[in-house]
Short mmCIF file of C-alpha atoms in Angstrom, two decimals:
data_model
loop_
_atom_site.label_atom_id
_atom_site.label_comp_id
_atom_site.label_asym_id
_atom_site.label_seq_id
_atom_site.Cartn_x
_atom_site.Cartn_y
_atom_site.Cartn_z
CA MET A 263 -5.56 -143.01 -51.79
CA SER A 264 -4.00 -144.19 -54.46
CA GLU A 265 -0.22 -142.38 -56.09
CA ASP A 266 -1.77 -142.34 -59.44
CA LEU A 267 -4.88 -140.71 -58.48
CA LEU A 268 -3.21 -138.18 -56.71
CA PHE A 269 -0.69 -137.03 -58.91
CA ALA A 270 -0.68 -137.98 -62.44
CA ASP A 271 1.76 -137.09 -64.61
CA ASP A 272 -0.64 -135.65 -66.76
CA GLU A 273 2.48 -132.69 -67.93
CA GLN A 274 5.30 -131.87 -68.55
CA GLN A 275 6.50 -129.91 -65.53
CA PRO A 276 7.26 -126.58 -65.95
CA PRO A 277 10.63 -125.12 -65.85
CA GLU A 278 12.71 -124.30 -63.18
CA GLU A 279 13.05 -120.75 -61.57
CA SER A 280 16.96 -119.83 -61.38
CA THR A 281 18.05 -116.70 -59.93
CA PRO A 282 20.55 -116.47 -56.68
CA SER A 283 20.11 -119.08 -54.23
CA SER A 284 18.42 -118.24 -50.71
CA PRO A 285 17.54 -120.37 -47.82
CA ALA A 286 15.08 -123.17 -48.20
CA TRP A 287 11.57 -122.26 -48.92
CA VAL A 288 9.17 -124.11 -45.91
CA VAL A 289 5.82 -126.11 -46.86
CA LEU A 290 4.21 -127.70 -44.50
CA VAL A 291 1.97 -130.74 -44.78
CA VAL A 292 -0.70 -131.36 -42.60
CA ASP A 293 -2.52 -134.27 -43.20
CA ASP A 294 -3.92 -137.49 -41.18
CA ASP A 295 -3.20 -140.07 -43.97
CA GLU A 296 0.75 -140.84 -44.01
CA GLU A 297 0.78 -141.65 -47.60
CA VAL A 298 -0.44 -138.11 -49.01
CA HIS A 299 2.98 -137.07 -47.01
CA ARG A 300 4.83 -140.06 -48.61
CA VAL A 301 4.05 -138.94 -52.73
CA THR A 302 4.45 -135.02 -51.93
CA LYS A 303 7.82 -135.43 -50.35
CA MET A 304 8.85 -138.04 -54.05
CA VAL A 305 7.17 -135.44 -56.32
CA LEU A 306 8.57 -132.86 -54.84
CA ASN A 307 12.00 -133.88 -54.36
CA HIS A 308 13.63 -131.83 -56.89
CA PHE A 309 11.90 -129.12 -56.68
CA SER A 310 12.88 -125.32 -56.59
CA PHE A 311 12.72 -121.79 -56.67
CA ASP A 312 14.44 -118.99 -57.25
CA GLY A 313 17.55 -121.61 -57.12
CA SER A 314 16.37 -123.03 -53.45
CA PRO A 315 15.14 -125.97 -52.74
CA ILE A 316 11.90 -126.77 -50.65
CA GLU A 317 12.55 -128.11 -47.23
CA ILE A 318 8.91 -130.25 -46.20
CA LEU A 319 7.43 -130.12 -42.71
CA SER A 320 5.08 -132.91 -41.86
CA ALA A 321 1.89 -132.78 -39.47
CA TYR A 322 -0.14 -135.27 -38.92
CA SER A 323 -3.30 -133.92 -37.10
CA GLY A 324 -4.38 -129.95 -36.73
CA ASN A 325 -2.51 -129.74 -33.27
CA GLU A 326 0.41 -131.56 -33.87
CA ALA A 327 0.68 -128.57 -37.05
CA ARG A 328 -0.28 -125.74 -33.86
CA THR A 329 3.03 -127.28 -32.17
CA VAL A 330 5.08 -126.42 -35.70
CA LEU A 331 3.51 -123.59 -36.29
CA GLN A 332 4.39 -122.08 -32.34
CA GLU A 333 7.98 -122.56 -33.07
CA ARG A 334 8.30 -121.70 -37.19
CA THR A 335 7.87 -118.88 -38.24
CA ASP A 336 9.49 -119.18 -41.83
CA ILE A 337 6.59 -121.31 -43.13
CA ALA A 338 5.72 -119.86 -46.47
CA LEU A 339 3.06 -122.42 -47.41
CA ALA A 340 1.15 -124.53 -45.20
CA ILE A 341 -1.32 -127.32 -47.07
CA LEU A 342 -4.09 -128.29 -45.06
CA ASP A 343 -6.40 -131.46 -45.03
CA VAL A 344 -9.83 -130.29 -44.32
CA VAL A 345 -10.68 -133.41 -42.26
CA MET A 346 -8.14 -134.81 -39.84
CA GLU A 347 -9.49 -135.59 -35.74
CA THR A 348 -12.53 -133.25 -35.90
CA ASP A 349 -14.67 -132.97 -39.66
CA GLN A 350 -13.17 -128.68 -39.60
CA ALA A 351 -9.54 -129.95 -38.24
CA GLY A 352 -8.43 -127.31 -40.80
CA LEU A 353 -10.56 -124.97 -41.32
CA ASP A 354 -10.05 -124.50 -37.50
CA LEU A 355 -6.25 -124.70 -38.10
CA ALA A 356 -6.42 -121.94 -40.76
CA LYS A 357 -9.09 -119.62 -38.68
CA TYR A 358 -5.64 -119.93 -35.94
CA ILE A 359 -2.85 -119.13 -38.15
CA ARG A 360 -4.52 -116.21 -39.33
CA THR A 361 -6.62 -115.12 -36.10
CA ASP A 362 -4.44 -116.07 -32.99
CA LEU A 363 -1.04 -116.33 -34.40
CA ASP A 364 -1.79 -113.11 -36.16
CA ASN A 365 0.12 -114.74 -39.46
CA HIS A 366 -0.72 -113.05 -42.87
CA PHE A 367 2.26 -114.54 -44.58
CA THR A 368 1.85 -117.45 -44.53
CA ARG A 369 0.02 -118.73 -48.30
CA ILE A 370 -3.08 -121.06 -46.84
CA VAL A 371 -4.30 -123.97 -49.08
CA LEU A 372 -6.83 -126.30 -47.89
CA ARG A 373 -7.15 -129.62 -49.97
CA THR A 374 -9.84 -132.63 -49.27
CA GLY A 375 -11.31 -135.77 -50.16
CA GLN A 376 -14.19 -135.12 -48.88
CA PRO A 377 -15.54 -132.05 -50.66
CA GLY A 378 -19.05 -132.20 -48.90
CA GLN A 379 -17.86 -131.72 -45.77
CA ALA A 380 -16.49 -128.35 -46.67
CA PRO A 381 -18.20 -126.76 -49.36
CA GLU A 382 -15.61 -124.60 -51.32
CA GLU A 383 -17.51 -121.19 -51.76
CA ARG A 384 -18.53 -121.01 -48.58
CA VAL A 385 -15.20 -122.38 -47.14
CA ILE A 386 -13.76 -119.07 -49.85
CA ARG A 387 -16.01 -116.64 -48.15
CA ASP A 388 -15.55 -117.32 -44.78
CA TYR A 389 -11.64 -118.48 -44.20
CA ASP A 390 -8.28 -116.14 -45.12
CA ILE A 391 -7.19 -118.95 -47.41
CA ASN A 392 -5.66 -118.60 -51.14
CA ASP A 393 -6.69 -121.88 -52.78
CA TYR A 394 -8.91 -124.56 -52.09
CA LYS A 395 -8.27 -128.24 -53.92
CA ASP A 396 -9.98 -131.55 -54.08
CA LYS A 397 -7.15 -134.31 -53.48
CA THR A 398 -8.38 -135.03 -57.35
CA GLU A 399 -7.05 -132.27 -59.05
CA LEU A 400 -3.64 -132.23 -57.79
CA THR A 401 -2.00 -134.05 -60.30
CA THR A 402 2.12 -134.09 -60.30
CA THR A 403 2.06 -130.92 -62.94
CA LYS A 404 -0.30 -129.02 -60.87
CA LEU A 405 0.79 -129.54 -57.61
CA THR A 406 3.82 -127.73 -59.07
CA THR A 407 1.73 -125.30 -60.50
CA LEU A 408 0.55 -124.45 -56.82
CA LEU A 409 3.68 -124.15 -54.77
CA TYR A 410 5.18 -121.65 -58.11
CA SER A 411 2.31 -119.43 -57.53
CA ALA A 412 1.96 -119.65 -53.74
CA LEU A 413 5.79 -119.36 -53.09
CA ARG A 414 5.87 -116.11 -55.60
CA SER A 415 3.04 -114.32 -53.63
CA TYR A 416 4.81 -115.49 -50.07
CA ARG A 417 8.04 -113.89 -51.31
CA ASP A 418 6.49 -110.63 -52.97
CA ILE A 419 4.75 -110.28 -49.95
CA CYS A 420 8.07 -110.77 -47.26
CA THR A 421 9.68 -108.61 -50.21
CA ILE A 422 7.05 -105.92 -49.65
CA ASN A 423 7.19 -105.82 -45.85
CA GLU A 424 10.80 -105.64 -46.18
CA HIS A 425 10.84 -102.62 -47.90
CA ARG A 426 7.70 -101.42 -45.18
CA PHE A 427 10.33 -101.17 -42.58
CA GLY A 428 13.13 -99.97 -44.58
CA LEU A 429 10.57 -97.19 -44.92
CA GLU A 430 9.81 -97.29 -41.31
CA ARG A 431 13.47 -96.93 -40.49
CA VAL A 432 14.01 -93.97 -42.82
CA ILE A 433 11.51 -92.19 -41.60
CA LYS A 434 12.40 -92.68 -38.30
CA ALA A 435 15.94 -91.82 -38.85
CA SER A 436 14.69 -88.42 -41.04
CA THR A 437 11.93 -87.34 -37.77
CA ASN A 438 15.22 -87.05 -35.89
CA ILE A 439 18.13 -86.40 -38.13
CA PHE A 440 18.42 -82.57 -37.34
CA GLU A 441 18.37 -83.59 -33.25
CA SER A 442 20.78 -86.47 -33.04
CA GLU A 443 22.84 -85.21 -36.42
CA SER A 444 22.57 -89.22 -37.78
CA LEU A 445 23.21 -88.37 -40.93
CA GLY A 446 24.51 -91.66 -41.28
CA GLN A 447 21.67 -93.85 -39.75
CA PHE A 448 19.25 -91.66 -42.00
CA ALA A 449 21.66 -92.09 -45.23
CA SER A 450 22.18 -96.03 -45.07
CA ALA A 451 18.75 -96.65 -44.41
CA VAL A 452 17.98 -94.64 -48.06
CA LEU A 453 20.87 -96.27 -49.42
CA GLU A 454 19.60 -99.65 -48.70
CA GLN A 455 16.34 -99.41 -49.73
CA VAL A 456 17.42 -97.61 -52.96
CA MET A 457 19.78 -101.23 -53.50
CA THR A 458 16.32 -103.10 -52.66
CA LEU A 459 14.43 -101.25 -54.97
CA LEU A 460 17.34 -101.37 -58.11
CA ASN A 461 17.71 -105.67 -56.46
CA LEU A 462 21.98 -104.83 -55.93
CA PRO A 463 23.49 -106.79 -54.12
CA GLN A 464 25.21 -105.47 -50.64
CA PRO A 465 27.69 -104.33 -49.65
CA ALA A 466 27.77 -100.51 -50.85
CA VAL A 467 29.73 -96.99 -49.39
CA TYR A 468 28.73 -93.37 -49.99
CA CYS A 469 31.50 -90.99 -48.92
CA THR A 470 32.64 -87.39 -49.50
CA SER A 471 35.98 -86.93 -50.72
CA ILE A 472 37.95 -84.14 -48.02
CA ALA A 473 40.50 -82.30 -49.91
CA GLN A 474 44.18 -81.79 -49.14
CA GLU A 475 46.13 -78.93 -48.52
CA GLU A 476 49.12 -80.39 -49.97
CA GLU A 477 48.46 -82.30 -54.10
CA HIS A 478 50.73 -84.80 -53.52
CA GLU A 479 48.71 -85.84 -50.29
CA PRO A 480 46.49 -89.14 -50.67
CA ASN A 481 43.24 -88.22 -49.92
CA GLN A 482 41.08 -88.92 -47.71
CA PHE A 483 36.92 -89.85 -47.18
CA GLN A 484 34.59 -89.31 -44.78
CA VAL A 485 31.91 -91.97 -44.64
CA LEU A 486 28.53 -90.98 -44.69
CA ALA A 487 26.12 -94.17 -45.70
CA ALA A 488 27.42 -97.93 -45.52
CA THR A 489 25.30 -100.72 -45.76
CA GLY A 490 25.80 -105.13 -45.36
CA GLU A 491 29.51 -105.93 -44.70
CA MET A 492 31.02 -101.94 -44.50
CA SER A 493 27.86 -100.80 -42.15
CA GLY A 494 30.93 -100.47 -39.25
CA LEU A 495 32.77 -98.37 -41.30
CA LEU A 496 30.32 -95.79 -40.00
CA GLU A 497 31.80 -96.08 -36.39
CA SER A 498 35.42 -95.20 -37.76
CA GLU A 499 36.61 -91.59 -38.29
CA ALA A 500 40.07 -93.14 -39.91
CA SER A 501 39.92 -92.40 -44.22
CA THR A 502 42.40 -95.61 -43.74
CA ASP A 503 39.71 -97.93 -42.08
CA ILE A 504 37.74 -98.04 -45.79
CA PRO A 505 39.10 -101.05 -47.94
CA SER A 506 42.09 -100.90 -50.49
CA GLU A 507 40.34 -101.65 -53.42
CA VAL A 508 37.32 -99.05 -52.37
CA CYS A 509 39.77 -96.37 -52.05
CA ASP A 510 41.60 -97.60 -54.93
CA ALA A 511 38.12 -97.15 -57.30
CA PHE A 512 37.10 -93.82 -55.51
CA GLU A 513 40.79 -92.19 -56.98
CA GLN A 514 39.91 -93.10 -60.44
CA ALA A 515 36.94 -91.46 -60.57
CA LEU A 516 38.05 -89.00 -58.96
CA ASN A 517 40.88 -88.65 -61.38
CA GLU A 518 38.86 -88.93 -63.92
CA HIS A 519 35.67 -87.16 -62.78
CA ARG A 520 32.67 -89.65 -63.62
CA SER A 521 30.49 -92.22 -62.83
CA ASP A 522 31.94 -95.57 -64.90
CA HIS A 523 31.95 -99.44 -64.25
CA TYR A 524 35.27 -100.68 -63.08
CA GLY A 525 35.90 -104.36 -62.79
CA ASP A 526 32.88 -105.99 -60.94
CA HIS A 527 31.94 -102.48 -59.37
CA TYR A 528 30.49 -99.13 -60.06
CA VAL A 529 31.58 -95.85 -58.67
CA GLY A 530 28.95 -93.28 -58.83
CA TYR A 531 30.58 -89.72 -59.03
CA PHE A 532 28.89 -87.14 -58.16
CA THR A 533 29.59 -82.79 -57.12
CA THR A 534 27.33 -80.47 -55.21
CA ALA A 535 26.50 -76.57 -56.20
CA ARG A 536 29.23 -75.74 -53.58
CA GLY A 537 31.71 -77.70 -55.32
CA SER A 538 32.04 -81.14 -52.91
CA GLU A 539 33.05 -84.55 -54.46
CA ASN A 540 30.94 -87.51 -53.38
CA LEU A 541 31.34 -91.11 -54.24
CA LEU A 542 28.87 -94.52 -54.34
CA TYR A 543 30.77 -97.41 -54.06
CA LEU A 544 28.62 -100.44 -55.07
CA SER A 545 30.12 -104.25 -54.92
CA ASP A 546 28.84 -106.50 -57.78
CA THR A 547 26.69 -104.84 -59.64
CA HIS A 548 24.70 -105.57 -63.18
CA GLN A 549 25.27 -103.52 -66.32
CA LEU A 550 23.12 -100.55 -64.33
CA SER A 551 20.13 -99.07 -66.78
CA ASP A 552 20.12 -95.54 -67.23
CA LEU A 553 16.87 -95.43 -64.55
CA ASP A 554 19.65 -96.87 -62.11
CA LYS A 555 21.95 -94.64 -62.73
CA GLN A 556 19.72 -91.33 -61.87
CA LEU A 557 17.57 -92.68 -58.91
CA LEU A 558 21.95 -93.44 -57.51
CA ASN A 559 21.37 -89.33 -58.52
CA ILE A 560 19.42 -88.26 -56.83
CA TYR A 561 20.64 -90.47 -53.93
CA ALA A 562 23.57 -89.14 -53.61
CA ALA A 563 22.73 -85.46 -54.56
CA ASN A 564 20.29 -85.16 -51.40
CA VAL A 565 22.57 -86.89 -49.20
CA ALA A 566 25.40 -84.48 -49.89
CA VAL A 567 23.17 -81.81 -49.97
CA THR A 568 22.54 -82.86 -46.39
CA TYR A 569 25.74 -83.12 -45.25
CA GLU A 570 26.96 -80.26 -46.01
CA THR A 571 23.33 -78.92 -44.14
CA LEU A 572 25.00 -80.48 -41.09
CA LEU A 573 28.63 -79.10 -41.35
CA MET A 574 27.03 -75.68 -41.99
CA LYS A 575 24.71 -76.27 -39.15
CA GLU A 576 27.67 -76.85 -36.72
CA GLU A 577 29.68 -74.09 -38.34
CA ILE A 578 26.98 -71.93 -36.75
CA ILE A 579 26.92 -74.04 -33.21
CA ALA A 580 30.95 -73.19 -32.90
CA THR A 581 30.68 -69.74 -33.95
CA GLN A 582 28.25 -68.95 -31.15
CA LYS A 583 30.50 -70.61 -28.46
CA GLU A 584 33.40 -68.87 -30.25
CA LEU A 585 30.86 -65.17 -29.26
CA VAL A 586 30.18 -66.13 -26.13
CA TYR A 587 33.40 -66.76 -24.98
CA ILE A 588 34.72 -63.46 -26.58
CA LEU A 589 31.78 -62.01 -25.06
CA GLY A 590 32.68 -63.45 -21.88
CA GLU A 591 36.06 -62.90 -21.65
CA ALA A 592 35.47 -59.26 -23.23
CA VAL A 593 33.85 -58.18 -19.71
CA GLU A 594 36.66 -60.10 -17.71
CA LYS A 595 39.57 -58.11 -19.07
CA ARG A 596 37.49 -55.13 -18.62
CA SER A 597 37.40 -56.39 -15.25
CA LYS A 598 41.32 -56.74 -15.47
CA GLU A 599 40.53 -60.40 -15.26
CA THR A 600 41.90 -63.14 -17.06
CA GLY A 601 39.54 -64.68 -19.92
CA ALA A 602 39.87 -68.23 -18.93
CA HIS A 603 36.97 -67.98 -16.29
CA VAL A 604 34.38 -67.89 -18.02
CA LYS A 605 36.00 -71.06 -20.07
CA ARG A 606 36.70 -72.97 -16.56
CA VAL A 607 33.17 -72.01 -15.39
CA ALA A 608 31.80 -73.59 -18.61
CA ASN A 609 33.57 -76.94 -17.98
CA ILE A 610 32.76 -76.78 -14.35
CA SER A 611 29.38 -76.20 -15.04
CA ARG A 612 29.08 -79.33 -17.45
CA ILE A 613 30.75 -81.54 -14.81
CA LEU A 614 28.08 -80.11 -12.46
CA ALA A 615 25.42 -80.55 -14.68
CA VAL A 616 25.56 -84.06 -15.42
CA GLY A 617 27.23 -85.03 -11.99
CA TYR A 618 23.18 -83.62 -10.79
CA GLY A 619 21.33 -85.78 -13.45
CA LEU A 620 20.74 -83.27 -16.10
CA PRO A 621 20.73 -84.80 -19.74
CA GLU A 622 23.39 -84.23 -21.83
CA ASP A 623 21.88 -81.77 -23.88
CA GLU A 624 21.08 -79.77 -21.15
CA ALA A 625 24.37 -80.07 -19.69
CA ASP A 626 26.10 -78.95 -22.97
CA LEU A 627 23.44 -75.65 -23.52
CA ILE A 628 24.25 -74.74 -19.96
CA LYS A 629 28.36 -75.10 -20.65
CA LEU A 630 27.09 -72.98 -23.83
CA ALA A 631 25.63 -70.08 -21.88
CA SER A 632 27.36 -69.38 -18.48
CA PRO A 633 30.46 -67.49 -19.95
CA LEU A 634 27.52 -64.83 -20.01
CA HIS A 635 26.82 -64.81 -16.29
CA ASP A 636 28.88 -61.60 -15.69
CA VAL A 637 27.98 -59.52 -18.47
CA GLY A 638 25.83 -57.18 -16.85
CA LYS A 639 29.27 -56.03 -15.86
CA ILE A 640 29.44 -53.70 -19.22
CA GLY A 641 27.06 -51.49 -17.51
CA ILE A 642 29.24 -50.73 -14.12
CA PRO A 643 31.70 -47.93 -14.56
CA ASP A 644 35.29 -48.46 -14.65
CA HIS A 645 35.67 -46.58 -11.01
CA ILE A 646 33.39 -49.16 -9.00
CA LEU A 647 34.32 -52.32 -11.57
CA ASN A 648 37.82 -51.95 -10.98
CA LYS A 649 38.29 -50.88 -7.23
CA PRO A 650 40.80 -53.08 -5.42
CA GLY A 651 39.33 -52.34 -1.96
CA LYS A 652 36.08 -52.66 -0.08
CA HIS A 653 33.12 -51.09 -1.93
CA THR A 654 31.15 -49.10 0.10
CA PRO A 655 27.46 -49.60 0.29
CA GLU A 656 26.49 -47.00 -3.11
CA GLU A 657 28.69 -49.08 -4.77
CA TRP A 658 27.67 -51.93 -3.75
CA ASP A 659 24.58 -51.21 -4.91
CA ILE A 660 25.58 -50.36 -8.13
CA MET A 661 27.62 -53.80 -8.97
CA ARG A 662 24.82 -55.69 -7.88
CA THR A 663 22.84 -54.06 -10.79
CA HIS A 664 24.70 -56.30 -13.18
CA ALA A 665 22.85 -58.87 -12.55
CA ARG A 666 19.65 -57.46 -13.65
CA ILE A 667 21.39 -55.58 -16.48
CA GLY A 668 22.62 -58.97 -17.96
CA PHE A 669 19.93 -60.26 -17.85
CA ASP A 670 18.06 -57.23 -19.76
CA LEU A 671 20.53 -57.33 -22.59
CA LEU A 672 19.58 -60.95 -23.23
CA GLN A 673 16.46 -61.93 -22.12
CA GLY A 674 15.32 -60.57 -25.70
CA SER A 675 16.61 -63.21 -27.67
CA ASP A 676 15.41 -65.53 -29.41
CA LYS A 677 18.66 -67.96 -29.14
CA ARG A 678 18.06 -70.59 -26.60
CA VAL A 679 21.59 -70.10 -25.28
CA LEU A 680 21.55 -66.32 -25.17
CA LYS A 681 18.11 -67.27 -23.39
CA LEU A 682 19.36 -69.26 -21.13
CA GLY A 683 22.40 -66.84 -20.55
CA ALA A 684 19.80 -64.46 -19.14
CA ILE A 685 18.61 -66.88 -16.38
CA ILE A 686 21.56 -67.38 -15.41
CA ALA A 687 22.71 -63.92 -15.76
CA HIS A 688 19.50 -63.44 -13.47
CA GLU A 689 20.31 -66.09 -11.01
CA HIS A 690 23.73 -66.85 -10.59
CA HIS A 691 23.91 -64.59 -7.13
CA GLU A 692 20.89 -65.96 -5.66
CA LYS A 693 21.28 -68.70 -2.80
CA TRP A 694 19.70 -71.27 -1.36
CA ASP A 695 18.50 -69.73 1.72
CA GLY A 696 16.87 -67.13 0.26
CA SER A 697 19.77 -64.26 1.24
CA GLY A 698 21.29 -63.29 -2.37
CA TYR A 699 20.59 -61.21 -5.03
CA PRO A 700 18.89 -59.19 -7.21
CA GLN A 701 15.07 -61.19 -6.91
CA GLY A 702 16.07 -63.32 -3.21
CA LEU A 703 15.21 -66.55 -4.66
CA LYS A 704 15.15 -69.81 -2.68
CA GLY A 705 15.88 -73.65 -2.43
CA GLU A 706 14.40 -75.02 -5.86
CA ASP A 707 12.97 -71.26 -7.39
CA ILE A 708 16.59 -70.66 -8.02
CA HIS A 709 16.58 -72.17 -11.69
CA ILE A 710 19.07 -75.28 -11.71
CA ALA A 711 21.23 -73.47 -14.26
CA GLY A 712 22.12 -70.44 -11.62
CA ARG A 713 22.71 -72.48 -9.36
CA ILE A 714 25.19 -74.51 -11.33
CA THR A 715 26.68 -71.17 -12.45
CA ALA A 716 26.65 -70.17 -8.77
CA LEU A 717 28.57 -73.00 -7.70
CA ALA A 718 30.83 -72.97 -10.42
CA ASP A 719 31.70 -69.12 -10.71
CA VAL A 720 32.73 -69.25 -6.22
CA PHE A 721 34.58 -72.44 -6.83
CA ASP A 722 36.70 -70.99 -9.89
CA ALA A 723 36.73 -67.10 -8.85
CA LEU A 724 38.50 -67.73 -5.18
CA GLY A 725 41.10 -69.69 -6.70
CA SER A 726 41.54 -66.77 -8.74
CA LYS A 727 43.51 -63.67 -8.57
CA ARG A 728 41.65 -60.44 -8.59
CA CYS A 729 41.96 -56.53 -8.28
CA TYR A 730 40.41 -56.76 -4.48
CA LYS A 731 42.52 -60.11 -3.28
CA GLU A 732 44.50 -62.77 -3.69
CA ALA A 733 43.80 -66.54 -4.85
CA TRP A 734 42.48 -68.90 -1.81
CA PRO A 735 44.65 -71.70 -1.03
CA PHE A 736 43.09 -75.08 -2.59
CA GLU A 737 41.69 -76.33 0.79
CA LYS A 738 40.25 -73.43 2.70
CA ILE A 739 38.18 -72.76 -1.18
CA LEU A 740 37.19 -76.58 -0.22
CA ASP A 741 36.27 -75.57 3.76
CA LEU A 742 34.12 -72.84 2.87
CA ILE A 743 31.81 -74.15 -0.74
CA ARG A 744 31.34 -77.61 2.00
CA GLU A 745 30.15 -74.96 5.20
CA GLN A 746 27.66 -73.34 2.25
CA SER A 747 25.74 -76.15 1.71
CA GLY A 748 22.23 -75.22 2.20
CA LYS A 749 22.89 -71.52 2.95
CA HIS A 750 24.69 -70.29 -0.55
CA PHE A 751 24.76 -73.97 -2.35
CA ASP A 752 22.13 -76.41 -3.34
CA PRO A 753 23.54 -79.46 -0.69
CA LYS A 754 22.47 -81.83 -3.71
CA LEU A 755 25.30 -80.02 -6.01
CA ILE A 756 28.08 -80.02 -2.71
CA GLU A 757 27.03 -83.48 -2.75
CA VAL A 758 28.31 -83.90 -6.90
CA PHE A 759 30.89 -81.21 -5.90
CA ASN A 760 32.39 -83.75 -3.69
CA THR A 761 32.24 -86.93 -5.89
CA HIS A 762 33.54 -85.16 -8.76
CA LEU A 763 36.56 -82.72 -7.14
CA ASP A 764 38.91 -84.46 -9.04
CA GLU A 765 37.88 -83.69 -12.53
CA LEU A 766 36.87 -80.18 -11.10
CA LYS A 767 40.45 -79.39 -10.05
CA SER A 768 41.84 -80.56 -13.50
CA ILE A 769 39.77 -77.94 -15.30
CA ARG A 770 41.96 -74.92 -13.78
CA GLU A 771 45.21 -77.13 -15.59
CA GLN A 772 43.55 -77.20 -18.39
CA PHE A 773 42.65 -73.72 -18.59
CA PRO A 774 45.31 -71.89 -16.75
CA ASP A 775 45.53 -68.09 -16.39
CA ASN A 776 47.82 -66.33 -18.57
CA GLU A 777 49.14 -63.63 -16.94
#
């Protein structure tokens, strides 16, 4: 085909668009005419779009193009000849791209020198293509115009898809935020989308300022979100890991109590109703509009409030844990025993739970609830509870009621820790062989938390001095516990006990009795 006919330079080419550079745009030319490939490359030799050149791939048949399309997923535009090895090879290839490869991103333009073989109206109607050209139409100017149009469309579709994936990340993060407390993941995903929407460059970092007790001490910053090269800051707990230029910019914004451009970067300064100061660092930014700043302010305010909410949640959990310990210790002290017992039982229980194969969150819950195992002793009279000698049968019957009393005290709560504490209080004196009390439960009918706490309680209690006994030697304790496998204790738990014996023994050293 004549070069003059195919690419007559009937007009001056449109000016190039100039924006920041990016990888080359990939264009696949599929035609069985070698001359078409040569002339296309020659005409488009200096073409660029969005500051980037194009990379032209050549295929000389539909089958050869299939191989290229399977190997390359970054093809922005495919220009297909209709008639090649068959009269509709190009049409079959277009269908293959959309149907077999499920590729709806690549822009497809059909061009033919034999319009009668594939009438335009039928082709446009029946095939998912983006344009149809007679080869005689494609002058130099029209070819470059075609590329601008197709590449803009491909770019915008890719951008929309990136936003979609970003939104999916935000949604997934938001559904897990209060379960996993993954504020950093959630806030960073949102920040990344805000940056994209405002066409701002990466990286960025969002921090809250941690007040110092002494005025002369440098400010410390807790990273709440980070993108780009600063993403690694989310994994660090040290304020010193934040680049010095970022810290300097934060210090200036804190001193001036305002958002502003400082050199080639922007620092947003935000406060919450509770008085916390939060800072957003954007590097290499253009002059932000009022709308840009408003969007950043909305982002910063909501992340700050979420962070404060999580801190309140952590404080509630810590308070709940402390109250459980205080209650457990109060019972122990009433029976003239040391409060360290409940802390040891809690930590031993967690080791056993994890070793047994329970999920981390369930093991943590057992650790929180196990200090309540003897809370029912609060209802046992002092003369029985603190009797130094052996109990009479009548006294023992009263003593055993503490399991039921503890259950009755806690079962009415809708809090997870107290509900599990009720079960533990009720079942930690049940035995694997069914000879325990108060219900005579057997084997796996005993709740796993009750089985775990029973072993932890006995292991620690035997090694502690009580009003009615001296502390046992360690080897004697081990002999008894191992002998009670399958009787008092779950055999699988005894295997875990033996495997983690060094860890369990170290708990007593961490929480010694203070006599």
